[in-house]
Coordinates of C-alpha atoms and ligand atoms in Angstrom, one line a residue:
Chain A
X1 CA -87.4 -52.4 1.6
X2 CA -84.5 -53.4 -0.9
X3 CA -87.0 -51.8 -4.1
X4 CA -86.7 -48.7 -1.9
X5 CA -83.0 -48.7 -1.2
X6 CA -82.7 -49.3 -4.7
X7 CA -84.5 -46.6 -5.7
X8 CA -82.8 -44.0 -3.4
X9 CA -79.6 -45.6 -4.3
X10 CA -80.5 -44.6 -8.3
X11 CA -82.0 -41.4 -7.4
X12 CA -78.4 -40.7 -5.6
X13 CA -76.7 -41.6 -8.7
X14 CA -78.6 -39.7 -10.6
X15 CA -78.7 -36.2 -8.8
X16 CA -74.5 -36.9 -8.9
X17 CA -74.4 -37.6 -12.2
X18 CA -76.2 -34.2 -13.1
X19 CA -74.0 -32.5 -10.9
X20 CA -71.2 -34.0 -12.6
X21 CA -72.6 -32.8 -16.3
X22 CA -73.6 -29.6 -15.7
X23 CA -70.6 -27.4 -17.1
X24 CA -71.2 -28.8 -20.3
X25 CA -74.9 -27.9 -20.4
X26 CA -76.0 -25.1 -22.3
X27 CA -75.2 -22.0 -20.8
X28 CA -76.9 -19.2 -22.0
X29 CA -78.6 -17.8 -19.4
X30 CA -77.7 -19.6 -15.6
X31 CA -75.0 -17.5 -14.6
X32 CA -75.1 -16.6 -10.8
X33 CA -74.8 -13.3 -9.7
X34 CA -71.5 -13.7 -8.9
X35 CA -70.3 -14.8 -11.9
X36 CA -71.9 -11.9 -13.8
X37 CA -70.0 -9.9 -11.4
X38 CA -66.6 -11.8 -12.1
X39 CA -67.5 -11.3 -15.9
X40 CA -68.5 -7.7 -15.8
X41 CA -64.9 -7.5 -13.9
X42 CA -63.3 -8.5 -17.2
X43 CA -65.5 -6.1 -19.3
X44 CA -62.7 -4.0 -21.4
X45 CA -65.1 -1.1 -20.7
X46 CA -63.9 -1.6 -16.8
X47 CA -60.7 -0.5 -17.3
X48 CA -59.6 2.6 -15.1
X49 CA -58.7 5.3 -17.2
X50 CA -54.9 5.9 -17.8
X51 CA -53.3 6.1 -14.7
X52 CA -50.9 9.3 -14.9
X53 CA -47.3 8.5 -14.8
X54 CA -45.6 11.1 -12.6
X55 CA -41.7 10.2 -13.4
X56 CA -42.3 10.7 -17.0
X57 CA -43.3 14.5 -17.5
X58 CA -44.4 14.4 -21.3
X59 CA -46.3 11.1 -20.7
X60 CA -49.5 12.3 -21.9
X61 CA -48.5 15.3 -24.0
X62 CA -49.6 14.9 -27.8
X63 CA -46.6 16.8 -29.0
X64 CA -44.3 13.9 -27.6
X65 CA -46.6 10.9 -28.5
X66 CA -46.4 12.3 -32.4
X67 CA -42.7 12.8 -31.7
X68 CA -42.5 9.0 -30.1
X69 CA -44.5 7.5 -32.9
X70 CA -41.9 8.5 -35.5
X71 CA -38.8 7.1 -33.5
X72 CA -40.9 3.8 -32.9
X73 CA -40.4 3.4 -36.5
X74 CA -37.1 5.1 -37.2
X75 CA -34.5 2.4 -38.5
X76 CA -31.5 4.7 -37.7
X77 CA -32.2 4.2 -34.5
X78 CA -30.0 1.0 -34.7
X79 CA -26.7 0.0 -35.3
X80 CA -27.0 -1.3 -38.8
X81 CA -29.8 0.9 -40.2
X82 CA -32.3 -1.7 -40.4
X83 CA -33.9 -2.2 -37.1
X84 CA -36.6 0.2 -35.5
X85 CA -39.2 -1.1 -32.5
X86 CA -41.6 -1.7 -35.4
X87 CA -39.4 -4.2 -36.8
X88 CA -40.4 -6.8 -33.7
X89 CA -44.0 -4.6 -32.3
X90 CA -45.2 -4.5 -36.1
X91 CA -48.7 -2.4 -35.8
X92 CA -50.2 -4.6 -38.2
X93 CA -49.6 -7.9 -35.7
X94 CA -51.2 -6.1 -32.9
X95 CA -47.5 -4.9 -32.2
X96 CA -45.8 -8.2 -32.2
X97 CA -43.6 -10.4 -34.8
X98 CA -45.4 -13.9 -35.1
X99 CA -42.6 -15.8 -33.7
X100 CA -40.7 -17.6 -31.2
X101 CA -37.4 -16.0 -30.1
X102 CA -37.4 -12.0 -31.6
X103 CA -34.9 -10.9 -34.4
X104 CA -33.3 -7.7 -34.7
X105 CA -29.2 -7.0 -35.2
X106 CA -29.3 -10.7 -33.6
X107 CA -31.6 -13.1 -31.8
X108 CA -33.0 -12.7 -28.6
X109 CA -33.7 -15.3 -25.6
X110 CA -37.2 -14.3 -25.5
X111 CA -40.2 -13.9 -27.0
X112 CA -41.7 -10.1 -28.6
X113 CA -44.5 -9.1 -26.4
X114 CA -47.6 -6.7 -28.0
X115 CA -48.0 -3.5 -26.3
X116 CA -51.7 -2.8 -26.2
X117 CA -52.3 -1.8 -22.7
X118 CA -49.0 -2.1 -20.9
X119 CA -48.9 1.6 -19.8
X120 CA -50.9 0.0 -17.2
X121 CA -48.5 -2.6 -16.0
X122 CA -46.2 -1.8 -13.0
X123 CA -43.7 -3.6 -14.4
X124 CA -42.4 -4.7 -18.3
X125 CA -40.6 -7.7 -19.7
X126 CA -41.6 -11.0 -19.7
X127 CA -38.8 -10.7 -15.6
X128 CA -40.2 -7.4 -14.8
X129 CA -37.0 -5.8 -14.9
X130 CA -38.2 -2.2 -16.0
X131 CA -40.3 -0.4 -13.7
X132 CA -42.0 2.4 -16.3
X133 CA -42.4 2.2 -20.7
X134 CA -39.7 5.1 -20.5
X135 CA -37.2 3.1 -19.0
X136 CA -38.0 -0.3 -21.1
X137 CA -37.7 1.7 -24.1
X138 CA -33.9 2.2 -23.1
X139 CA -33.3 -1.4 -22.9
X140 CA -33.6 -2.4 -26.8
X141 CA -32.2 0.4 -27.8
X142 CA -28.8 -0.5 -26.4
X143 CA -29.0 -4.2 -26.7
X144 CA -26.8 -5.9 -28.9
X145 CA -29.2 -8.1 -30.8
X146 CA -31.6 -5.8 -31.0
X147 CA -31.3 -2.1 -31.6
X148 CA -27.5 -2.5 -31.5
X149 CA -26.6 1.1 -31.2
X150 CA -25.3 3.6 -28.5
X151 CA -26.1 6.5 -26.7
X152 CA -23.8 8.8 -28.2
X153 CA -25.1 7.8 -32.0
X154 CA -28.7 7.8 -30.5
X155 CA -28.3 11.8 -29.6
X156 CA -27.1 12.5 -32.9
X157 CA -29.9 11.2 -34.4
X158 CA -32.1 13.5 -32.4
X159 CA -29.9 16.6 -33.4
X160 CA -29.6 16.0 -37.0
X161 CA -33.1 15.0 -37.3
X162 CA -35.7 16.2 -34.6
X163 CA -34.1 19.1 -33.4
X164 CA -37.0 21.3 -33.3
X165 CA -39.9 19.0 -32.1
X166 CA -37.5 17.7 -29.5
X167 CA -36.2 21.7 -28.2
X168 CA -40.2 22.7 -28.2
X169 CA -40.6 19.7 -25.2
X170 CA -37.4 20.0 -23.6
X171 CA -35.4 23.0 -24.2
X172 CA -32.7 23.9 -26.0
X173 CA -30.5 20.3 -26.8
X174 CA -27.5 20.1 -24.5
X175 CA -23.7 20.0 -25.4
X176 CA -23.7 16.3 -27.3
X177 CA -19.6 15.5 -26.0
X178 CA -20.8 15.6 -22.2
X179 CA -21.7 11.7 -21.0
X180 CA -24.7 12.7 -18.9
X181 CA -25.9 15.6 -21.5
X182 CA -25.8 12.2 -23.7
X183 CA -27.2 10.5 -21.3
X184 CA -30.2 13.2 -20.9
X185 CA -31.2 12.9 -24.7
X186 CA -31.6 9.3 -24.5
X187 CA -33.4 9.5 -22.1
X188 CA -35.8 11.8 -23.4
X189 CA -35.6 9.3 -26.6
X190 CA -37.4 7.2 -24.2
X191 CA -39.9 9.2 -22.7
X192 CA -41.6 10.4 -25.7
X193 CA -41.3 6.5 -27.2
X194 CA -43.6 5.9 -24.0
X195 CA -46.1 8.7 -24.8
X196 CA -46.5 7.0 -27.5
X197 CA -47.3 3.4 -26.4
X198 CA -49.1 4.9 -23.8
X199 CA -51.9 5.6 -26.6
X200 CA -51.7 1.7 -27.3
X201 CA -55.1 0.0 -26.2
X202 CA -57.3 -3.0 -26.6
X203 CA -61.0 -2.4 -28.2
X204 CA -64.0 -4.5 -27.9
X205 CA -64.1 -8.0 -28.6
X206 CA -66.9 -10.8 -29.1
X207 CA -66.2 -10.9 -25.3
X208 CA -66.9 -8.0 -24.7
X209 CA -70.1 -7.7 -26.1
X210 CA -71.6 -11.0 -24.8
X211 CA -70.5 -9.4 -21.4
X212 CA -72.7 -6.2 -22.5
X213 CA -75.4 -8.0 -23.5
X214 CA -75.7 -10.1 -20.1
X215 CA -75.5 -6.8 -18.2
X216 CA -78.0 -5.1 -19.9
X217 CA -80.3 -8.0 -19.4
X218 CA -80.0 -9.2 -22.6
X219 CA -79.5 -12.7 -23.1
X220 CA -76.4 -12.5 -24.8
X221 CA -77.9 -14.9 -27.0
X222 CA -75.6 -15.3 -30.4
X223 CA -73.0 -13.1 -29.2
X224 CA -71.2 -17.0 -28.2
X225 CA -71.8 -20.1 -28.8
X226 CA -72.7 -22.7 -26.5
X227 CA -69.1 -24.1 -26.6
X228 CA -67.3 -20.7 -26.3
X229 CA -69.6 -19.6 -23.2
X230 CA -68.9 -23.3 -21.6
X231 CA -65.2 -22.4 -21.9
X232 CA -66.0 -19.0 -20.5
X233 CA -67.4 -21.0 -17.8
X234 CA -64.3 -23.4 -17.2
X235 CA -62.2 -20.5 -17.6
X236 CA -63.4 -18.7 -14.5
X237 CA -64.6 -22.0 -12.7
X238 CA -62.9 -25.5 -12.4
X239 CA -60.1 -24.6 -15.1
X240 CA -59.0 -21.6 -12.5
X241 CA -57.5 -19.5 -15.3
X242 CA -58.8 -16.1 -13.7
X243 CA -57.2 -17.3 -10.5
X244 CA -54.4 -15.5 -12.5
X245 CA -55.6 -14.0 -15.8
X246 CA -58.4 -11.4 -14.4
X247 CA -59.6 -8.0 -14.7
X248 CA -59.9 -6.4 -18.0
X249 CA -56.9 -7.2 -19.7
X250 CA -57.3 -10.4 -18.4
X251 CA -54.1 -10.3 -16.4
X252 CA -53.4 -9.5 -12.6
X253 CA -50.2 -8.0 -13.9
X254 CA -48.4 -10.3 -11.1
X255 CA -45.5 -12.6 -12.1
X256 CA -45.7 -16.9 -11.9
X257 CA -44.1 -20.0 -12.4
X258 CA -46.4 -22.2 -14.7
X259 CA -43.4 -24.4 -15.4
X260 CA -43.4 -23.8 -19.0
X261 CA -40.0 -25.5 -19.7
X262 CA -37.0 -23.2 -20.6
X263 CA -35.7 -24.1 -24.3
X264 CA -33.1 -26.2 -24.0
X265 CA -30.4 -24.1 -26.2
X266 CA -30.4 -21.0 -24.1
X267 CA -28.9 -20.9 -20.2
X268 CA -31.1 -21.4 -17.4
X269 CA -33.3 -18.6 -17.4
X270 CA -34.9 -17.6 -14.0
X271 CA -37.2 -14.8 -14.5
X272 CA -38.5 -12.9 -12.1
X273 CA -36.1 -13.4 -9.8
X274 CA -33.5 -12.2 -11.5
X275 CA -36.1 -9.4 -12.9
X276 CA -37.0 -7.5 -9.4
X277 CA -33.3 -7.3 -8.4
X278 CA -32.9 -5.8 -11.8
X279 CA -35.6 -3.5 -11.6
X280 CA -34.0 -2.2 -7.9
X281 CA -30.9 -1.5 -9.6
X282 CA -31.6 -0.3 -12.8
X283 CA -29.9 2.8 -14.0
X284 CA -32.8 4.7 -15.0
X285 CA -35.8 2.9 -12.4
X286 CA -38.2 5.2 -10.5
X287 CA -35.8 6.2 -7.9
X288 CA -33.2 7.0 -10.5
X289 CA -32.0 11.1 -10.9
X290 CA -33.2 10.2 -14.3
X291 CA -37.0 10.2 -13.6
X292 CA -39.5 13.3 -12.9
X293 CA -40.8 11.9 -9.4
X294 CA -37.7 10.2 -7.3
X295 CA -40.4 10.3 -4.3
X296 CA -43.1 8.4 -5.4
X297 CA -41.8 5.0 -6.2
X298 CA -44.2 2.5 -4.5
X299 CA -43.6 0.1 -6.6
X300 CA -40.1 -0.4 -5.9
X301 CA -40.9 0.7 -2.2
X302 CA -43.0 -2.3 -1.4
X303 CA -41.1 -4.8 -3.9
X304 CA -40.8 -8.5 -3.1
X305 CA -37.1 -9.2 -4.0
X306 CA -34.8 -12.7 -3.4
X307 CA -37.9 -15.0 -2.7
X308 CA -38.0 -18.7 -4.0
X309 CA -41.3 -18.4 -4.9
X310 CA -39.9 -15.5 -7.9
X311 CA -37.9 -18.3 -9.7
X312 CA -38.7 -18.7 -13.4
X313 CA -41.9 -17.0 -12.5
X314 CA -42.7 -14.8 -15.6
X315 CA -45.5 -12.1 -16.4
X316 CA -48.7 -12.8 -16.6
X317 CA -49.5 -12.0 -20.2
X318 CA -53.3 -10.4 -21.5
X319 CA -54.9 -12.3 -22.8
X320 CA -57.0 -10.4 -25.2
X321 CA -55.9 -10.8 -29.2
X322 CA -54.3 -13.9 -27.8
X323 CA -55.1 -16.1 -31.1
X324 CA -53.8 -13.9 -32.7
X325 CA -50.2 -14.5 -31.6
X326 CA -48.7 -17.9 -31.7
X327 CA -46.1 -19.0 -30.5
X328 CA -46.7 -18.6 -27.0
X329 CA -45.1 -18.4 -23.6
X330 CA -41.7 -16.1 -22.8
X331 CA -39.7 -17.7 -25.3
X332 CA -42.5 -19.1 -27.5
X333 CA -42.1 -22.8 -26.4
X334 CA -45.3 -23.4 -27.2
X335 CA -46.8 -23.3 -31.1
X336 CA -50.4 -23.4 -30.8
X337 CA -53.3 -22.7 -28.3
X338 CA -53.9 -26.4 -27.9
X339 CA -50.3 -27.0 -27.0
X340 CA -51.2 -24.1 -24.4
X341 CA -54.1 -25.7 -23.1
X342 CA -52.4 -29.5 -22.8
X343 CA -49.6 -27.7 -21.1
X344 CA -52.4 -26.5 -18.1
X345 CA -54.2 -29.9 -18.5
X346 CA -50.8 -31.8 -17.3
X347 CA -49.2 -28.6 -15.0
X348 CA -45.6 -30.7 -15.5
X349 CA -42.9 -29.7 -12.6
X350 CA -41.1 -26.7 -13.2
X351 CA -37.1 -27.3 -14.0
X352 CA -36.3 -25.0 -11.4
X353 CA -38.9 -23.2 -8.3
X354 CA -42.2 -24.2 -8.0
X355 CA -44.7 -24.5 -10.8
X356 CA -47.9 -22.9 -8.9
X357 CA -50.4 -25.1 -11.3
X358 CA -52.1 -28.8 -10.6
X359 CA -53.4 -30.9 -13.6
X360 CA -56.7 -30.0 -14.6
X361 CA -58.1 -33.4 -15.7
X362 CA -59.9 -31.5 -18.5
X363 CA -61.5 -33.8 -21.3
X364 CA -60.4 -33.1 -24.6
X365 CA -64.0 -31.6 -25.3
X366 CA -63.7 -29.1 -22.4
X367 CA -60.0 -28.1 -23.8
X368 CA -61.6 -27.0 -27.0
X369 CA -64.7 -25.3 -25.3
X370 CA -61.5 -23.5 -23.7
X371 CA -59.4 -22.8 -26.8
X372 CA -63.2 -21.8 -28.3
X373 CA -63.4 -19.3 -25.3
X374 CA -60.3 -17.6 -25.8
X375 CA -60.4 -17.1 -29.5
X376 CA -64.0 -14.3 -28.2
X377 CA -60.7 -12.1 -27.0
X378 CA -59.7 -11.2 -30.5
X379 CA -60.7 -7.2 -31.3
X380 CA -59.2 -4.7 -32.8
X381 CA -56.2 -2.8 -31.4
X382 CA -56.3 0.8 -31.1
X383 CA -53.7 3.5 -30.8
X384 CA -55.3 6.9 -29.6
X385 CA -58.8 5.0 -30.2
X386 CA -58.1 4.7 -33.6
X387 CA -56.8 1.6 -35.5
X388 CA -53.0 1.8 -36.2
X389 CA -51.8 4.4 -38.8
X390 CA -48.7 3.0 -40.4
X391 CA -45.1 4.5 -40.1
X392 CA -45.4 6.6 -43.3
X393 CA -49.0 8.2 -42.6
Chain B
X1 CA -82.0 -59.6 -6.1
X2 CA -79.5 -59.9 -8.7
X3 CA -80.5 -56.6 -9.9
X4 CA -80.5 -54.9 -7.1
X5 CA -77.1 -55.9 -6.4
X6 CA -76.0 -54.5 -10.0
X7 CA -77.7 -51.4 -9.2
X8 CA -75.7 -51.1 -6.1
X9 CA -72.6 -51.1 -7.9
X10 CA -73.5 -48.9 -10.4
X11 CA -74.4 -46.8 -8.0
X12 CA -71.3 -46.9 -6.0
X13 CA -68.8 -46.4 -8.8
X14 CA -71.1 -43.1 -10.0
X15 CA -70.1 -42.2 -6.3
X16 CA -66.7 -42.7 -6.1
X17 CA -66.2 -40.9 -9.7
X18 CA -68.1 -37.9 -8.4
X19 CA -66.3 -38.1 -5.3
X20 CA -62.8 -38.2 -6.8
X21 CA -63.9 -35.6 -9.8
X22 CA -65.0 -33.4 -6.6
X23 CA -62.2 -33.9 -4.8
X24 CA -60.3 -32.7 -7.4
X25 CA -62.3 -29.9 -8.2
X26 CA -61.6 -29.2 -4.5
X27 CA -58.2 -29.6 -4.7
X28 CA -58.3 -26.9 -7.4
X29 CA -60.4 -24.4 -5.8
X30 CA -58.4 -24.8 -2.5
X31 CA -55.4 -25.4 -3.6
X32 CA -54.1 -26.4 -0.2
X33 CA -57.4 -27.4 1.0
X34 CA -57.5 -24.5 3.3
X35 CA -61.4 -23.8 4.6
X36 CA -62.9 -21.2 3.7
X37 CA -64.1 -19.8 7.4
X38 CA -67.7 -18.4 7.9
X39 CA -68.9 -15.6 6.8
X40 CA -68.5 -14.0 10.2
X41 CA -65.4 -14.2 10.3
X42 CA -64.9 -11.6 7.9
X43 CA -64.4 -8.3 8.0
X44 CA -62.1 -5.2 8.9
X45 CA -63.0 -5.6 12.8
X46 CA -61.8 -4.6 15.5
X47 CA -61.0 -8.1 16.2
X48 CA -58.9 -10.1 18.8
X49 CA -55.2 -10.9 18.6
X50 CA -54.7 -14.6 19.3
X51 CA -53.9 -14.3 22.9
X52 CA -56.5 -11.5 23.4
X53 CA -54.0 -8.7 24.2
X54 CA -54.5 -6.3 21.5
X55 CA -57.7 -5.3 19.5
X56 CA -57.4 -4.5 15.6
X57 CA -59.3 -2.5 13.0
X58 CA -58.2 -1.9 9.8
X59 CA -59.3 1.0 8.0
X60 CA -58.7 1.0 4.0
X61 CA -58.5 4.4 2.3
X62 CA -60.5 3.4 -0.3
X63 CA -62.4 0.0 -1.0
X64 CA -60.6 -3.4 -1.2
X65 CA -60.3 -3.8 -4.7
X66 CA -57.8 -6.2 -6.5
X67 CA -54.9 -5.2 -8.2
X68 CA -54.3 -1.9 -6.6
X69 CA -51.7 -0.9 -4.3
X70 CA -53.3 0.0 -1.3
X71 CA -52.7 2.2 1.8
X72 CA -55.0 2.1 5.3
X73 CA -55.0 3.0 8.5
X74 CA -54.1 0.4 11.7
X75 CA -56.1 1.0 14.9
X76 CA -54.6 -1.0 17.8
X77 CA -55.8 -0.9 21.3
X78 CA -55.5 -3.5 24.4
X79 CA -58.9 -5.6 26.1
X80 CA -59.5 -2.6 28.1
X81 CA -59.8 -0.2 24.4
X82 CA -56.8 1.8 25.5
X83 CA -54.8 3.2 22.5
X84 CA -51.4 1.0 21.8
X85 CA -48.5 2.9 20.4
X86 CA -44.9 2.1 19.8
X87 CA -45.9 -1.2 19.1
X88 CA -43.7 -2.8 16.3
X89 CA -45.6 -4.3 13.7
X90 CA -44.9 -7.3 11.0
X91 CA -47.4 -7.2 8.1
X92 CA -48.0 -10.9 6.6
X93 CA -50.4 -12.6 4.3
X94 CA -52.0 -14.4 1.4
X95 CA -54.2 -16.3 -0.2
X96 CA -54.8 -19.9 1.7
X97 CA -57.0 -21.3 -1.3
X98 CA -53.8 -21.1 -3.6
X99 CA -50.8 -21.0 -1.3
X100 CA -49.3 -17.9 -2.3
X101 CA -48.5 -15.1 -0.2
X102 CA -49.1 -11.1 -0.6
X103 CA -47.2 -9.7 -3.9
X104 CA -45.8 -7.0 -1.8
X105 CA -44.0 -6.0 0.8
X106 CA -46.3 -3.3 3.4
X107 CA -44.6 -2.1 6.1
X108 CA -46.4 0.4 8.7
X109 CA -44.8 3.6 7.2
X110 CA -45.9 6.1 10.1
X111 CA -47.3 5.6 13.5
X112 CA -49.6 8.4 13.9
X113 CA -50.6 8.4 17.6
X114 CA -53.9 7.9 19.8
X115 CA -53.6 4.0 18.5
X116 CA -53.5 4.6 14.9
X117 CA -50.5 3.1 12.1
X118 CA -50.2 4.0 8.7
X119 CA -50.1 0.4 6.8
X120 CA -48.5 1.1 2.7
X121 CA -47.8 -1.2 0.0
X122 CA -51.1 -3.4 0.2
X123 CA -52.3 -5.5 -2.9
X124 CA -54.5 -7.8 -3.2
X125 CA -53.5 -9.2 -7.1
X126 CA -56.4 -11.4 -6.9
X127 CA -60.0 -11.4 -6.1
X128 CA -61.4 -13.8 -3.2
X129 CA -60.3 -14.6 0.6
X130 CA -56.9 -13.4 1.5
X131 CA -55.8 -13.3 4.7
X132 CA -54.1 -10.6 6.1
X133 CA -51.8 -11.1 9.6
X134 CA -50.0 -8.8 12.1
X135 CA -47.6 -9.8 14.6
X136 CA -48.3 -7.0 17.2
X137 CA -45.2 -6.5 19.4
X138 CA -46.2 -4.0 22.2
X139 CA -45.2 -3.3 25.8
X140 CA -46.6 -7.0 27.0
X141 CA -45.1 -9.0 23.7
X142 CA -45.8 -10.1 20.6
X143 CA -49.2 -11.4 19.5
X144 CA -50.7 -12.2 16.3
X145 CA -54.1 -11.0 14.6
X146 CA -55.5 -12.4 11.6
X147 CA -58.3 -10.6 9.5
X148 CA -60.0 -12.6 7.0
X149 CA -60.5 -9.9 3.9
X150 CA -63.1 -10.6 0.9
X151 CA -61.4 -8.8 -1.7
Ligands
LIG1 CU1 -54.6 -16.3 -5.4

């Protein structure tokens, strides 16, 4: 009787034990079907083509993305003659800087986010406070420490140097002392700036094609390596990091508190919350006599404004090329991807709202299975499916 | 015996450590260690308000699918399956696995007649079991229904 009550007993132990190991098993085949699913989800060949964007009329007209790309790189757009969006979203860094808080006439408070992909975001900035790439375009452009300049300076630009390529999209260029004919040309500034980005995209990674290998029934033997497919694993099972980072840019495009702590130089920043109200009243938002379809602002329509939960909740970033970009987080608090990963090992308390995480408990082994998995996002970055052309070509 | 007894412990701690690891892995999976409810209990209906006043089926325009903003169509009717209309109705939700609740705001933009709302401003920004509630204020009072949607 007890030699059989033993024997269960170590049988028990055992079966748990297994249970207990199994992520860290070898993982090559053994993914369920609705895993493969979750993984096909994330598949950078599942993203919906280019959604149109109605309140920007030359969105997808080559004529303005050509016209966009030079701006992007034109220095005199600034008020010292040295800084251009390319000085911060460099095309050669995947259209960021490499560091913590962005420099341009000054320093910002946060950190330079790429563009690949962001035509697709509802909302831009690490708040949100933009609702389309036209209208974030506006912002640097008349921000102190960055572009510097003004409107009026701005317009000029456009008549002594783009005349023509600006009249064939928009007509004949207004009378340059009126405010709102100002005003219009800035504007317009923007909207091309946007066709442009809008040709930003993500390619394939090593993700990508393990994920095409698995679905065409291949093992997707090679494409990883044990440890990167167990932190695949953890990343969409016990680690719960596609709880937020999902779909094929590996975002949900949504806006949370992780508690990442605020550096402690800057005032209290508190994201989101400030960034919806923002967004609502923002001079040149959807709704605004500035944009090409007033009437068809859902976005702003069905907006969650003035809730708790929106304090120093911050966009969800992509996370493809994500190696590629240390520092990390909205005002690059964090230096490496292992600081990144501790950080959602211990979920600390947020200074102020809630932090939505809880401590994973990961062992350090399973943390670089993790930091293994996310360096499979790295791939190429594309502008009109090509690889970057630089600002003289 | 002496073994046995050893055995027993060993057996016990490699219980309790896979109990709390569980637990925790719980904990992270249902965040507020909401139950997932049976299969069954899915759906778009028609199913029963709380009280059993009103019947509700939702009717999407297209497929649930996450990270979309979506619009669909409300079909309210009393026990007996006559249409309700002029009913005033609260759209709530979320996800009870992670404690959050719908990114958006929907409102019922247009009550169309015969029964039938127009619900706008739905996303689901995740994948998984969201619950979706309506407080359902008609002619007898206010009751609540609460679909449970696989998104
Ligand atoms: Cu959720």
């Amino acid at each position: 009787m007890a030699h059989r009550t033993s024997a269960a007993i170590a049988l028990l132990a055992a079966t748990l034990g297994a249970a207990h190991a199994t992520p860290d098993a070898s993982t090559r085949a053994g993914w369920t079907r609705a895993q493969l699913a979750q993984l096909r989800a994330m598949a950078i060949t599942e993203l919906d083509p280019l959604p149109p964007d109605p309140t920007n009329r030359v969105a997808d007209d080559p004529r303005a993305a050509e016209l966009g790309r030079r701006l992007f790189f034109d220095t005199r757009l600034s008020a010292n003659g040295r800084v251009a969006c390319s000085t911060c979203h460099q095309p050669e860094r995947a259209f960021q800087d490499g560091i913590a808080l962005a420099v341009g006439v000054g320093t910002t408070a946060r950190r330079t986010m790429p563009l690949a992909g962001m035509a697709r975001a509802p909302f831009l900035f690490w708040d949100g406070r933009k609702d389309s790439l036209w209208a974030q375009a506006l912002g640097p452009l008349e921000s102190p420490v960055e572009h510097g300049g003004t409107r009026p300076q701005y317009a000029r630009v456009i008549a002594d140097h783009y005349r023509d390529d600006y009249e064939a999209l928009f007509g004949p260029l207004p009378d340059l002392t009126l405010w709102d004919a100002i005003t219009y040309v800035f504007v317009n500034i923007g909207k091309v700036i946007a066709a442009y980005e809008r040709q930003i995209e993500f390619g394939a990674s090593r993700f990508d094609r393990y994920v095409a290998a698995l679905t065409t029934g291949a093992p997707g033997e090679g494409v990883l390596t044990d440890a990167e497919a167990a932190g695949l694993r953890l990343f969409i099972g016990r680690a719960n990091c596609s709880q937020c980072h999902d779909g094929p840019l590996l975002t949900n495009h949504e806006f949370h508190n992780t508690g990442v702590r605020p550096r402690p130089e800057l005032p209290l920043d508190h994201g989101r919350l400030t960034g919806a109200s923002a967004a609502v009243s923002d001079e040149f938002n959807c709704r605004s006599r500035w944009s090409d379809a007033r009437d068809r602002c859902a976005e702003l329509d069905f907006l969650v404004t003035g809730a708790h939960t929106l304090d120093r909740a911050y966009k969800v970033p992509s996370l493809r090329n994500v190696a590629e970009r240390a520092p990390y987080m909205h005002a690059g608090q964090l230096a490496t991807l292992s600081d990144v990963l501790d950080h959602y090992n211990r979920a600390p308390a947020a200074v102020a709202g809630h932090s939505e995480l809880r401590p994973l408990r990961l062992r350090p082994v399973e943390l670089r299975q993790l930091e293994a998995f996310l360096r499979t996002l790295s791939g190429p970055v594309l502008v009109g499916g090509r690889t970057p052309p630089g600002p003289t070509q | 015996m002496k073994a046995i007894h050893t055995m027993l412990v060993l057996a016990l701690v490699a219980a309790l450590c896979t109990l709390t690891a569980c637990s925790h892995a719980m904990r992270m999976i249902h965040g507020t260690g909401a139950r997932r409810p049976a299969a069954s209990e899915f759906g778009l209906g028609p199913r029963a308000s709380a009280a059993g006043w009103y019947v509700a089926t939702l009717e999407p325009a297209a497929p649930l699918r996450p990270r979309k903003m979506l619009t669909m169509r409300l079909v309210v009717r009393d026990a007996a399956g006559r249409a309700i209309d002029e009913a005033a109705i609260a759209i709530d939700g979320g996800m009870p696995e992670h404690g959050h609740g719908l990114p958006t705001r929907p409102r019922v933009a247009r009550s169309l007649g015969d029964g039938l709302y127009e619900i706008e401003g739905v996303r689901f920004n995740m994948g998984g079991w969201w619950e979706f509630r309506l407080a359902i204020t008609g002619a007898r009072g206010v009751d609540t229904v609460t679909f449970n949607l696989a998104v």
